[in-house]
Amino acid sequence: MKKTLYFRIILAYILFGLFGFIAVATVVSRLTTEYCIRDKARMLYGEASRISDTYALQLYRSKIKLEDVQAQMEALSSYMDTEIWILNPSGRMVVNSRMAPDPGQETYVEDFDSTIIAGNYYTIGRFFNSFDEEVLSVIAPITNDFKIRGYVAIHLPMSRIQTDADNMLNLSYMLLVILLVLSLIILFFFTEYVYRPLRRIIAAAEQYALGNMHYHIPVESEDELGYLSASLGYMADTIARSEDDQKKFIANISHDFRSPLTSMRGFLEAMLDGTIPPERFSHYLEVVLGETERLTKLTNGLLTLNNLNTGGILLQRTDFDINAVIRSVAASFEQTCRAKKIHIRLVLTGKILFVNADLEKIQQVLYNLVDNALKFSHEDSEITIDTTEKGDTVFISVRDSGIGIPKEDQKLIWDRFYKTDLSRGKDKKGTGLGLSIVREIIRAHDENINMVSTEGVGSTFTFTLRRSEKNDALSSLGEPEVDVRE
């Protein structure tokens, strides 16, 4: 049988009740009886001492009549529900609260020995066979002129003490029952507010393990279990989104690889079977070569993204001139700009502007942003790259006046392989990875990038970098900081 946590708690509750009753019936019962005996013995010995110091002592000093002492003892005995004796050292009965001694007949306690208490002030037994049942007896000496003249003995049946002990024990049983009932209430609340929500969370975890990431956990409390439920739900949603992204990712990769491979295979088969004449081979071989370059670019982009996401590429931070990097990247697009009649305008802060970042990664960011701007810019248009400083931050912007990005697509442009409908018609060779790589590189620098775009007007991508302290050293040498337009 599966031993669950709840089973262990129920078992512990049953064992608690069982051992509780055993403890009350044995240990608590014995302790209660001993307590009642000691309590009664102290009370009776106190009364015996008072009698020995008053009535008994006055009797031996002949200051009070025997009949008066007999009457007082009978009244006190009736009040205390006990039997009171006054004895001579030899054991002769002087006063008996239950019956008046016969003057003509002396009554003795056979084998009376005051040392029966043996350093204690009470004893339990039949008191020298004077009773038919066990009694609790206390003995107090009567002293006069430093001599023991007699003893006061008070007797109480043990059956009455046991009755008192049983009454107290009944209270213990009632307290135990109340404690068990309260524990049962606590167990009920534990079941309702802890165990059942926990079982729901376990059931949800089992569903998640089976792959059902859309299972809803019906736990909405505001305690730790509610927090755990919300965390598991969030985890499941994240995994579900990740699985959906993975499926889309695989579908996009399959599409982007299959299209050029199909095209390449078709051209090569046509060349082999003679559909394409030999004089056209060079043209179609250039097409095939272009498709291989596209596949290479796609593969390199995937490797770059994978390394950035897994932390496989460490940043090599250095202080470098961002203006010089921008000029270099702009120059690399010279042929493309001439072909499309696009002009790149640079609005740079100062001749030299140092930032602290990974030079190669920032070159890739600028290259991807400028390449993206060129793809979606009209002929005879302008692309602007500018830098500005605000405190310890440098802002770099790439602005085009191209087709822009539809509002509904602006939140999706950072996703891998995502292409807007407009871009799919205008850019056949794009991989859809450029902006994803840009975002991952900027995130790796703990910086930010954002985009503002209006459809039909153009787009502006702006990212930040950490300003280098070398700029302060140049400023102290009198190096001017002015806008440079190129």
Short mmCIF file of C-alpha atoms in Angstrom, two decimals:
data_model
loop_
_atom_site.label_atom_id
_atom_site.label_comp_id
_atom_site.label_asym_id
_atom_site.label_seq_id
_atom_site.Cartn_x
_atom_site.Cartn_y
_atom_site.Cartn_z
CA MET A 1 0.00 0.00 0.00
CA LYS A 2 1.26 3.45 -0.88
CA LYS A 3 2.08 5.30 2.32
CA THR A 4 1.14 8.90 1.67
CA LEU A 5 1.86 11.86 3.88
CA TYR A 6 -1.80 12.03 4.86
CA PHE A 7 -1.77 8.34 5.84
CA ARG A 8 1.20 9.00 8.12
CA ILE A 9 -0.58 11.96 9.72
CA ILE A 10 -3.76 9.90 10.34
CA LEU A 11 -1.64 7.07 11.77
CA ALA A 12 0.17 9.53 14.03
CA TYR A 13 -3.19 10.91 15.21
CA ILE A 14 -4.49 7.40 16.03
CA LEU A 15 -1.29 6.49 17.85
CA PHE A 16 -1.43 9.77 19.73
CA GLY A 17 -4.96 8.98 20.96
CA LEU A 18 -4.08 5.37 21.81
CA PHE A 19 -0.93 6.21 23.74
CA GLY A 20 -2.75 9.11 25.37
CA PHE A 21 -5.38 6.80 26.85
CA ILE A 22 -2.72 4.28 27.89
CA ALA A 23 -0.75 7.03 29.60
CA VAL A 24 -3.81 8.33 31.45
CA ALA A 25 -4.82 4.82 32.51
CA THR A 26 -1.38 3.93 33.87
CA VAL A 27 1.03 6.74 34.61
CA VAL A 28 -1.50 9.53 35.18
CA SER A 29 -3.70 7.19 37.27
CA ARG A 30 -0.81 6.24 39.55
CA LEU A 31 0.39 9.82 39.86
CA THR A 32 -3.14 11.02 40.62
CA THR A 33 -3.61 8.40 43.36
CA GLU A 34 -0.25 9.26 44.93
CA TYR A 35 -1.10 12.94 44.80
CA CYS A 36 -4.46 12.36 46.52
CA ILE A 37 -2.81 10.22 49.24
CA ARG A 38 -0.14 12.83 49.96
CA ASP A 39 -2.66 15.65 49.91
CA LYS A 40 -5.05 13.87 52.31
CA ALA A 41 -2.15 12.80 54.53
CA ARG A 42 -0.91 16.41 54.86
CA MET A 43 -4.39 17.63 55.67
CA LEU A 44 -5.07 14.88 58.23
CA TYR A 45 -1.66 15.26 59.87
CA GLY A 46 -2.31 18.98 60.24
CA GLU A 47 -5.59 18.24 62.00
CA ALA A 48 -3.96 15.56 64.19
CA SER A 49 -1.22 18.02 65.23
CA ARG A 50 -3.77 20.66 66.16
CA ILE A 51 -5.77 18.13 68.23
CA SER A 52 -2.63 16.94 70.05
CA ASP A 53 -1.68 20.53 70.88
CA THR A 54 -5.15 21.46 72.16
CA TYR A 55 -7.77 18.94 73.28
CA ALA A 56 -5.44 16.00 73.85
CA LEU A 57 -2.82 18.04 75.73
CA GLN A 58 -5.50 19.70 77.89
CA LEU A 59 -6.94 16.25 78.58
CA TYR A 60 -3.60 14.95 79.89
CA ARG A 61 -3.15 18.12 81.96
CA SER A 62 -6.66 17.53 83.40
CA LYS A 63 -7.87 20.91 82.13
CA ILE A 64 -10.79 19.42 80.22
CA LYS A 65 -13.10 16.52 80.89
CA LEU A 66 -12.93 13.32 78.88
CA GLU A 67 -16.60 13.63 77.95
CA ASP A 68 -15.98 17.08 76.41
CA VAL A 69 -13.04 15.78 74.38
CA GLN A 70 -15.18 12.83 73.25
CA ALA A 71 -17.90 15.17 72.08
CA GLN A 72 -15.43 17.40 70.21
CA MET A 73 -13.78 14.42 68.48
CA GLU A 74 -17.16 13.00 67.44
CA ALA A 75 -18.15 16.34 65.92
CA LEU A 76 -14.79 16.78 64.14
CA SER A 77 -14.84 13.19 62.92
CA SER A 78 -18.31 13.65 61.47
CA TYR A 79 -17.22 16.85 59.71
CA MET A 80 -14.08 15.26 58.25
CA ASP A 81 -15.72 11.86 57.62
CA THR A 82 -12.82 10.18 59.39
CA GLU A 83 -12.17 8.21 62.58
CA ILE A 84 -10.13 9.93 65.30
CA TRP A 85 -8.33 8.11 68.13
CA ILE A 86 -6.39 9.25 71.16
CA LEU A 87 -4.08 6.49 72.40
CA ASN A 88 -1.72 5.96 75.30
CA PRO A 89 1.88 4.99 74.45
CA SER A 90 0.91 1.41 75.37
CA GLY A 91 -1.88 1.43 72.77
CA ARG A 92 -4.79 1.79 75.20
CA MET A 93 -7.75 3.57 73.61
CA VAL A 94 -8.54 6.84 75.43
CA VAL A 95 -10.87 8.48 72.90
CA ASN A 96 -12.59 6.92 69.91
CA SER A 97 -14.72 9.26 67.77
CA ARG A 98 -16.85 6.36 66.56
CA MET A 99 -17.79 5.01 70.03
CA ALA A 100 -17.29 6.15 73.57
CA PRO A 101 -14.86 3.88 75.52
CA ASP A 102 -16.42 1.82 78.28
CA PRO A 103 -14.89 2.88 81.64
CA GLY A 104 -15.28 -0.63 82.91
CA GLN A 105 -13.54 -2.18 79.94
CA GLU A 106 -10.24 -1.03 78.52
CA THR A 107 -9.65 -1.28 74.78
CA TYR A 108 -6.17 -1.79 73.38
CA VAL A 109 -4.66 -1.67 69.90
CA GLU A 110 -2.79 -4.93 69.78
CA ASP A 111 0.93 -4.65 69.06
CA PHE A 112 0.69 -0.89 68.73
CA ASP A 113 4.03 0.60 67.72
CA SER A 114 4.37 4.33 67.01
CA THR A 115 7.44 3.66 64.80
CA ILE A 116 5.16 2.26 62.12
CA ILE A 117 5.36 5.62 60.36
CA ALA A 118 9.19 5.17 60.18
CA GLY A 119 10.17 8.79 59.60
CA ASN A 120 6.99 9.60 57.70
CA TYR A 121 3.79 11.06 59.04
CA TYR A 122 1.37 8.58 57.51
CA THR A 123 0.97 4.87 56.78
CA ILE A 124 -1.35 2.78 54.63
CA GLY A 125 -2.77 -0.53 55.80
CA ARG A 126 -5.17 -2.00 58.35
CA PHE A 127 -3.44 -0.29 61.28
CA PHE A 128 -2.49 -3.32 63.35
CA ASN A 129 -5.53 -5.26 62.09
CA SER A 130 -7.91 -2.72 63.58
CA PHE A 131 -9.86 -2.30 60.29
CA ASP A 132 -11.36 -4.67 57.73
CA GLU A 133 -10.10 -2.57 54.82
CA GLU A 134 -7.05 -0.50 54.06
CA VAL A 135 -7.00 2.95 55.59
CA LEU A 136 -4.74 5.96 55.45
CA SER A 137 -3.55 6.64 59.02
CA VAL A 138 -1.63 9.62 60.40
CA ILE A 139 -0.09 9.72 63.88
CA ALA A 140 0.79 12.88 65.80
CA PRO A 141 2.50 12.64 69.26
CA ILE A 142 1.10 14.34 72.36
CA THR A 143 4.00 15.84 74.31
CA ASN A 144 4.05 17.35 77.79
CA ASP A 145 7.16 18.34 79.77
CA PHE A 146 9.29 16.94 76.94
CA LYS A 147 7.69 13.54 77.29
CA ILE A 148 5.33 11.71 74.95
CA ARG A 149 2.07 11.23 76.81
CA GLY A 150 0.13 9.64 73.95
CA TYR A 151 -0.77 9.84 70.26
CA VAL A 152 -3.54 11.24 68.09
CA ALA A 153 -4.38 8.93 65.18
CA ILE A 154 -6.75 9.84 62.34
CA HIS A 155 -7.92 7.20 59.89
CA LEU A 156 -9.47 7.60 56.43
CA PRO A 157 -10.59 4.63 54.29
CA MET A 158 -8.50 4.25 51.11
CA SER A 159 -11.70 3.59 49.17
CA ARG A 160 -12.68 7.23 49.66
CA ILE A 161 -9.25 8.44 48.51
CA GLN A 162 -9.52 6.20 45.48
CA THR A 163 -12.94 7.70 44.72
CA ASP A 164 -11.39 11.19 44.76
CA ALA A 165 -8.53 9.96 42.58
CA ASP A 166 -11.00 8.42 40.12
CA ASN A 167 -12.88 11.71 39.91
CA MET A 168 -9.66 13.55 39.12
CA LEU A 169 -8.75 10.83 36.62
CA ASN A 170 -12.09 11.31 34.91
CA LEU A 171 -11.12 14.95 34.44
CA SER A 172 -7.90 13.80 32.80
CA TYR A 173 -9.87 11.58 30.44
CA MET A 174 -12.17 14.49 29.62
CA LEU A 175 -9.19 16.74 28.93
CA LEU A 176 -7.69 14.06 26.70
CA VAL A 177 -10.96 13.72 24.77
CA ILE A 178 -11.16 17.50 24.38
CA LEU A 179 -7.55 17.53 23.17
CA LEU A 180 -8.31 14.79 20.64
CA VAL A 181 -11.37 16.68 19.40
CA LEU A 182 -9.32 19.85 19.00
CA SER A 183 -6.65 17.84 17.21
CA LEU A 184 -9.34 16.42 14.94
CA ILE A 185 -10.47 19.96 14.11
CA ILE A 186 -6.87 20.90 13.34
CA LEU A 187 -6.61 17.76 11.17
CA PHE A 188 -9.76 18.81 9.34
CA PHE A 189 -8.34 22.26 8.60
CA PHE A 190 -5.04 20.68 7.56
CA THR A 191 -6.90 18.37 5.18
CA GLU A 192 -8.98 21.18 3.74
CA TYR A 193 -6.36 23.92 3.44
CA VAL A 194 -3.09 22.00 3.09
CA TYR A 195 -3.51 18.38 2.02
CA ARG A 196 -6.18 18.83 -0.65
CA PRO A 197 -4.41 21.79 -2.31
CA LEU A 198 -1.20 19.79 -2.14
CA ARG A 199 -2.91 16.86 -3.85
CA ARG A 200 -4.16 19.22 -6.56
CA ILE A 201 -0.64 20.51 -7.07
CA ILE A 202 0.68 16.93 -7.26
CA ALA A 203 -2.02 16.08 -9.81
CA ALA A 204 -1.00 19.13 -11.83
CA ALA A 205 2.66 18.11 -11.66
CA GLU A 206 1.68 14.65 -12.95
CA GLN A 207 -0.20 16.28 -15.83
CA TYR A 208 2.81 18.44 -16.63
CA ALA A 209 5.02 15.33 -16.55
CA LEU A 210 2.67 13.74 -19.11
CA GLY A 211 3.06 16.78 -21.34
CA ASN A 212 -0.26 18.51 -20.61
CA MET A 213 1.17 21.99 -20.04
CA HIS A 214 -2.24 23.65 -20.37
CA TYR A 215 -3.61 22.01 -17.21
CA HIS A 216 -4.93 24.58 -14.73
CA ILE A 217 -4.15 24.17 -11.03
CA PRO A 218 -7.36 24.91 -9.02
CA VAL A 219 -5.45 26.42 -6.08
CA GLU A 220 -5.86 30.16 -5.59
CA SER A 221 -4.99 30.72 -1.94
CA GLU A 222 -2.68 33.54 -0.89
CA ASP A 223 -0.28 31.41 1.15
CA GLU A 224 2.83 29.39 0.29
CA LEU A 225 0.74 26.72 -1.47
CA GLY A 226 -0.92 29.38 -3.58
CA TYR A 227 2.50 30.79 -4.42
CA LEU A 228 3.75 27.30 -5.31
CA SER A 229 0.68 26.73 -7.48
CA ALA A 230 1.17 30.04 -9.27
CA SER A 231 4.87 29.29 -9.79
CA LEU A 232 4.11 25.86 -11.25
CA GLY A 233 1.43 27.37 -13.47
CA TYR A 234 3.84 30.04 -14.66
CA MET A 235 6.48 27.37 -15.29
CA ALA A 236 4.00 25.29 -17.30
CA ASP A 237 2.95 28.34 -19.35
CA THR A 238 6.60 29.14 -20.02
CA ILE A 239 7.33 25.55 -21.09
CA ALA A 240 4.21 25.53 -23.26
CA ARG A 241 5.29 28.78 -24.94
CA SER A 242 8.78 27.37 -25.30
CA GLU A 243 7.40 24.23 -26.95
CA ASP A 244 5.27 26.36 -29.28
CA ASP A 245 8.31 28.50 -30.10
CA GLN A 246 10.35 25.35 -30.68
CA LYS A 247 7.73 24.00 -33.09
CA LYS A 248 7.63 27.33 -34.93
CA PHE A 249 11.42 27.43 -34.87
CA ILE A 250 11.70 23.97 -36.43
CA ALA A 251 9.00 24.79 -38.97
CA ASN A 252 10.77 28.02 -39.97
CA ILE A 253 14.15 26.29 -40.21
CA SER A 254 12.61 23.53 -42.32
CA HIS A 255 10.99 26.08 -44.61
CA ASP A 256 14.07 28.28 -44.94
CA PHE A 257 16.34 25.28 -45.63
CA ARG A 258 13.91 23.42 -47.88
CA SER A 259 13.23 26.32 -50.23
CA PRO A 260 16.86 26.94 -51.37
CA LEU A 261 17.64 23.20 -51.39
CA THR A 262 14.60 22.53 -53.60
CA SER A 263 15.60 25.38 -55.89
CA MET A 264 19.21 24.17 -56.11
CA ARG A 265 18.14 20.58 -56.80
CA GLY A 266 15.72 21.68 -59.50
CA PHE A 267 18.34 23.74 -61.33
CA LEU A 268 20.96 20.99 -61.10
CA GLU A 269 18.55 18.29 -62.31
CA ALA A 270 17.50 20.54 -65.21
CA MET A 271 21.14 21.04 -66.14
CA LEU A 272 21.79 17.27 -66.04
CA ASP A 273 18.77 16.22 -68.09
CA GLY A 274 19.35 18.92 -70.71
CA THR A 275 16.34 21.09 -69.86
CA ILE A 276 18.77 23.99 -69.34
CA PRO A 277 21.14 24.40 -72.31
CA PRO A 278 24.91 24.50 -71.63
CA GLU A 279 25.18 28.15 -72.61
CA ARG A 280 22.90 29.03 -69.63
CA PHE A 281 24.90 26.96 -67.10
CA SER A 282 26.91 29.92 -65.81
CA HIS A 283 23.77 31.91 -65.04
CA TYR A 284 22.10 29.12 -63.08
CA LEU A 285 25.32 28.16 -61.33
CA GLU A 286 25.45 31.73 -60.01
CA VAL A 287 21.88 31.28 -58.76
CA VAL A 288 22.86 28.03 -57.01
CA LEU A 289 25.92 29.76 -55.51
CA GLY A 290 23.67 32.53 -54.20
CA GLU A 291 21.42 29.95 -52.53
CA THR A 292 24.44 28.30 -50.88
CA GLU A 293 25.49 31.71 -49.54
CA ARG A 294 22.00 32.14 -48.15
CA LEU A 295 22.20 28.73 -46.41
CA THR A 296 25.63 29.61 -45.02
CA LYS A 297 24.32 32.93 -43.70
CA LEU A 298 21.34 31.16 -42.12
CA THR A 299 23.58 28.54 -40.46
CA ASN A 300 25.98 31.17 -39.11
CA GLY A 301 23.07 33.16 -37.73
CA LEU A 302 21.70 30.09 -35.93
CA LEU A 303 25.10 29.33 -34.42
CA THR A 304 25.47 32.92 -33.26
CA LEU A 305 22.05 32.92 -31.60
CA ASN A 306 22.69 29.58 -29.93
CA ASN A 307 26.01 30.75 -28.49
CA LEU A 308 24.50 34.00 -27.24
CA ASN A 309 21.52 32.27 -25.58
CA THR A 310 23.61 29.59 -23.87
CA GLY A 311 26.30 32.00 -22.72
CA GLY A 312 28.88 30.23 -24.88
CA ILE A 313 30.35 33.52 -26.15
CA LEU A 314 32.00 35.72 -23.55
CA LEU A 315 32.11 39.46 -24.10
CA GLN A 316 35.57 40.92 -24.69
CA ARG A 317 34.94 44.41 -23.36
CA THR A 318 37.33 47.12 -24.49
CA ASP A 319 37.28 50.89 -24.88
CA PHE A 320 36.90 51.81 -28.55
CA ASP A 321 35.73 54.69 -30.71
CA ILE A 322 32.12 54.00 -31.69
CA ASN A 323 32.26 56.76 -34.31
CA ALA A 324 35.10 54.99 -36.09
CA VAL A 325 33.15 51.70 -36.02
CA ILE A 326 30.08 53.44 -37.50
CA ARG A 327 32.17 54.94 -40.31
CA SER A 328 33.69 51.52 -41.05
CA VAL A 329 30.29 49.78 -41.16
CA ALA A 330 28.82 52.52 -43.36
CA ALA A 331 31.75 52.19 -45.76
CA SER A 332 31.19 48.42 -46.10
CA PHE A 333 27.78 49.13 -47.68
CA GLU A 334 29.13 51.52 -50.30
CA GLN A 335 28.44 49.24 -53.26
CA THR A 336 24.91 48.43 -52.08
CA CYS A 337 24.14 52.11 -51.51
CA ARG A 338 25.32 53.00 -55.01
CA ALA A 339 23.24 50.24 -56.54
CA LYS A 340 20.08 51.37 -54.75
CA LYS A 341 20.96 55.09 -54.85
CA ILE A 342 20.70 55.34 -51.07
CA HIS A 343 22.74 57.86 -49.06
CA ILE A 344 23.99 57.15 -45.51
CA ARG A 345 24.24 60.29 -43.39
CA LEU A 346 26.32 60.23 -40.18
CA VAL A 347 25.50 62.63 -37.34
CA LEU A 348 28.16 61.82 -34.75
CA THR A 349 28.91 63.44 -31.42
CA GLY A 350 32.54 64.56 -31.51
CA LYS A 351 35.32 63.28 -33.71
CA ILE A 352 36.04 60.55 -31.18
CA LEU A 353 33.52 58.95 -28.83
CA PHE A 354 34.73 56.04 -26.73
CA VAL A 355 32.39 53.34 -25.38
CA ASN A 356 33.05 50.24 -23.30
CA ALA A 357 31.73 47.13 -25.08
CA ASP A 358 32.68 44.14 -27.22
CA LEU A 359 33.94 45.64 -30.49
CA GLU A 360 33.16 42.69 -32.77
CA LYS A 361 29.66 42.22 -31.34
CA ILE A 362 28.78 45.90 -31.71
CA GLN A 363 30.08 45.82 -35.29
CA GLN A 364 27.66 42.95 -35.93
CA VAL A 365 24.80 44.92 -34.33
CA LEU A 366 25.47 47.96 -36.53
CA TYR A 367 25.91 45.79 -39.63
CA ASN A 368 22.59 44.01 -39.06
CA LEU A 369 20.71 47.25 -38.37
CA VAL A 370 22.15 49.05 -41.43
CA ASP A 371 21.59 45.95 -43.60
CA ASN A 372 17.98 45.79 -42.37
CA ALA A 373 17.50 49.50 -43.11
CA LEU A 374 18.89 49.12 -46.65
CA LYS A 375 16.60 46.18 -47.42
CA PHE A 376 13.45 48.14 -46.65
CA SER A 377 14.43 51.61 -47.87
CA HIS A 378 13.22 53.07 -51.15
CA GLU A 379 15.61 54.13 -53.88
CA ASP A 380 16.93 57.70 -53.69
CA SER A 381 16.28 57.73 -49.91
CA GLU A 382 18.50 58.38 -46.89
CA ILE A 383 19.62 56.39 -43.86
CA THR A 384 20.79 58.34 -40.80
CA ILE A 385 23.13 57.02 -38.12
CA ASP A 386 23.63 59.30 -35.12
CA THR A 387 25.21 59.16 -31.66
CA THR A 388 24.32 61.21 -28.58
CA GLU A 389 25.56 61.30 -24.98
CA LYS A 390 23.44 61.50 -21.83
CA GLY A 391 25.44 61.12 -18.65
CA ASP A 392 27.28 57.82 -18.68
CA THR A 393 25.21 56.44 -21.57
CA VAL A 394 25.73 56.68 -25.32
CA PHE A 395 22.70 56.35 -27.61
CA ILE A 396 23.22 55.03 -31.16
CA SER A 397 20.34 55.29 -33.62
CA VAL A 398 19.84 53.90 -37.14
CA ARG A 399 16.98 55.67 -38.93
CA ASP A 400 15.54 54.89 -42.38
CA SER A 401 12.73 56.32 -44.48
CA GLY A 402 11.56 53.02 -45.88
CA ILE A 403 8.36 51.03 -45.81
CA GLY A 404 8.10 50.93 -42.02
CA ILE A 405 6.70 48.12 -39.87
CA PRO A 406 2.95 47.53 -39.36
CA LYS A 407 1.81 48.18 -35.79
CA GLU A 408 0.59 44.61 -35.31
CA ASP A 409 4.03 43.27 -36.28
CA GLN A 410 6.19 45.53 -34.12
CA LYS A 411 6.15 43.26 -31.05
CA LEU A 412 7.15 40.24 -33.15
CA ILE A 413 10.13 41.58 -35.09
CA TRP A 414 12.57 40.32 -32.42
CA ASP A 415 11.39 36.72 -32.79
CA ARG A 416 13.56 34.27 -34.71
CA PHE A 417 12.66 33.83 -38.39
CA TYR A 418 9.88 36.38 -38.13
CA LYS A 419 9.24 38.39 -41.27
CA THR A 420 6.44 40.83 -41.88
CA ASP A 421 4.25 40.31 -44.89
CA LEU A 422 5.82 43.39 -46.49
CA SER A 423 9.34 42.15 -45.88
CA ARG A 424 8.58 38.74 -47.39
CA GLY A 425 7.71 40.40 -50.65
CA LYS A 426 10.60 42.85 -50.62
CA ASP A 427 13.39 40.71 -49.08
CA LYS A 428 13.55 37.20 -50.45
CA LYS A 429 17.00 36.42 -49.08
CA GLY A 430 16.57 37.50 -45.47
CA THR A 431 16.85 34.84 -42.76
CA GLY A 432 14.71 36.54 -40.16
CA LEU A 433 17.54 36.21 -37.60
CA GLY A 434 19.24 39.61 -37.85
CA LEU A 435 17.15 41.49 -35.29
CA SER A 436 17.11 38.48 -32.92
CA ILE A 437 20.91 38.49 -32.95
CA VAL A 438 20.95 42.26 -32.37
CA ARG A 439 18.69 41.98 -29.31
CA GLU A 440 20.69 39.11 -27.77
CA ILE A 441 23.98 40.98 -28.18
CA ILE A 442 22.59 44.15 -26.59
CA ARG A 443 21.08 42.12 -23.73
CA ALA A 444 24.44 40.43 -23.18
CA HIS A 445 25.88 43.93 -22.61
CA ASP A 446 23.09 44.65 -20.06
CA GLU A 447 21.91 47.47 -22.30
CA ASN A 448 18.61 48.29 -24.01
CA ILE A 449 17.35 48.52 -27.58
CA ASN A 450 14.01 49.84 -28.79
CA MET A 451 12.28 50.60 -32.04
CA VAL A 452 9.91 53.29 -33.30
CA SER A 453 8.26 52.73 -36.68
CA THR A 454 5.46 54.17 -38.77
CA GLU A 455 4.19 52.26 -41.75
CA GLY A 456 5.04 54.06 -44.98
CA VAL A 457 7.31 56.57 -43.18
CA GLY A 458 10.26 54.55 -41.83
CA SER A 459 11.80 52.98 -38.74
CA THR A 460 14.31 54.02 -36.06
CA PHE A 461 16.29 51.51 -33.99
CA THR A 462 18.09 52.93 -30.94
CA PHE A 463 20.41 51.05 -28.58
CA THR A 464 22.56 52.13 -25.65
CA LEU A 465 26.17 51.49 -24.65
CA ARG A 466 28.25 52.37 -21.60
CA ARG A 467 30.28 55.57 -22.08
CA SER A 468 34.02 55.10 -21.53
CA GLU A 469 36.01 57.15 -19.02
CA LYS A 470 38.61 57.81 -21.74
CA ASN A 471 36.29 60.56 -23.03
CA ASP A 472 36.88 62.52 -19.80
CA ALA A 473 40.63 62.27 -20.29
CA LEU A 474 40.29 63.62 -23.85
CA SER A 475 38.06 66.45 -22.65
CA SER A 476 40.68 67.47 -20.10
CA LEU A 477 43.15 67.79 -23.02
CA GLY A 478 40.82 70.23 -24.79
CA GLU A 479 39.40 67.86 -27.44
CA PRO A 480 36.15 69.47 -28.75
CA GLU A 481 32.89 67.56 -28.83
CA VAL A 482 30.83 68.72 -31.88
CA ASP A 483 28.44 67.07 -34.27
CA VAL A 484 30.15 65.69 -37.36
CA ARG A 485 27.94 65.29 -40.42
CA GLU A 486 29.28 63.07 -43.21
#
